[in-house]
Coordinates of C-alpha atoms in Angstrom, one line a residue:
X77 CA 33.8 159.4 -26.0
X78 CA 32.1 161.4 -28.6
X79 CA 32.7 165.2 -29.0
X80 CA 29.1 165.7 -27.0
X81 CA 29.9 163.4 -24.6
X82 CA 29.1 165.2 -20.9
X83 CA 26.1 166.8 -22.5
X84 CA 23.3 163.9 -21.8
X85 CA 20.7 166.4 -20.7
X86 CA 21.3 169.0 -23.8
X87 CA 17.8 169.4 -25.3
X88 CA 18.6 172.1 -28.1
X89 CA 21.5 171.9 -30.4
X90 CA 21.9 174.7 -32.9
X91 CA 24.6 173.8 -35.6
X92 CA 23.3 176.2 -38.4
X93 CA 25.5 177.7 -41.0
X94 CA 28.7 175.8 -39.8
X95 CA 29.7 174.5 -43.5
X96 CA 29.3 170.9 -41.9
X97 CA 30.1 168.5 -44.9
X98 CA 29.1 165.3 -42.9
X99 CA 27.9 164.0 -39.6
X100 CA 30.0 161.3 -38.1
X101 CA 27.8 158.0 -37.6
X102 CA 26.2 158.0 -34.5
X103 CA 27.6 161.4 -33.5
X104 CA 24.5 162.2 -31.4
X105 CA 24.3 159.3 -29.5
X106 CA 25.7 161.1 -26.4
X107 CA 22.8 163.6 -26.3
X108 CA 19.7 161.4 -25.9
X109 CA 17.5 164.1 -24.5
X110 CA 17.7 166.2 -27.7
X111 CA 14.7 167.7 -28.7
X112 CA 15.6 170.2 -31.1
X113 CA 18.1 169.9 -34.0
X114 CA 18.9 172.7 -36.4
X115 CA 21.4 171.8 -39.3
X116 CA 20.0 174.5 -41.5
X117 CA 22.3 176.1 -44.0
X118 CA 25.4 173.5 -44.0
X119 CA 26.7 171.4 -46.9
X120 CA 25.6 167.9 -45.5
X121 CA 25.2 165.4 -48.6
X122 CA 24.0 162.3 -46.6
X123 CA 21.7 161.4 -43.7
X124 CA 21.8 157.8 -42.7
X125 CA 19.5 155.9 -40.1
X126 CA 22.5 155.7 -37.8
X127 CA 22.6 159.4 -37.2
X128 CA 19.3 159.6 -35.4
X129 CA 18.3 156.5 -34.4
X130 CA 19.3 157.1 -30.6
X131 CA 17.4 160.5 -30.4
X132 CA 14.1 159.1 -29.4
X133 CA 12.9 162.6 -28.0
X134 CA 13.7 164.7 -31.4
X135 CA 10.8 166.5 -32.3
X136 CA 12.0 169.4 -34.2
X137 CA 14.5 168.9 -37.1
X138 CA 15.8 171.3 -39.7
X139 CA 17.9 170.0 -42.7
X140 CA 16.8 173.2 -45.0
X141 CA 19.5 174.5 -47.2
X142 CA 21.8 171.5 -47.5
X143 CA 23.2 169.6 -50.3
X144 CA 21.4 166.3 -49.5
X145 CA 21.3 163.8 -52.2
X146 CA 21.3 160.7 -50.1
X147 CA 18.6 160.2 -47.3
X148 CA 18.5 156.6 -46.3
X149 CA 15.5 154.7 -46.3
X150 CA 13.6 155.3 -42.8
X151 CA 16.2 157.9 -41.7
X152 CA 13.3 160.2 -41.4
X153 CA 10.5 157.5 -41.1
X154 CA 9.6 158.4 -37.5
X155 CA 6.2 160.1 -37.1
X156 CA 7.6 161.8 -33.9
X157 CA 8.6 165.1 -35.6
X158 CA 6.4 167.8 -35.0
X159 CA 8.1 170.5 -37.0
X160 CA 10.3 169.1 -40.0
X161 CA 12.1 171.3 -42.4
X162 CA 13.7 169.0 -44.9
X163 CA 14.1 171.4 -48.1
X164 CA 17.5 171.3 -49.5

């Protein structure tokens, strides 16, 4: 079980300014109803396709002010995002 197991109905997750260095592969799979994800102000360096693949309802994603230097092809390819903040 992942650290977010038991939160299957969670729609908003705000992890801004937590000094996160990385996301575990598929760490968000336990929150399939997630609509808003705020990762602003962390130290993330990589975003892979495995991180968001299971979150088909995600429409708001904030990755601003991270240290992203590797965003895998198709990691953000979906047109589903109505609000995107990718600056880093």
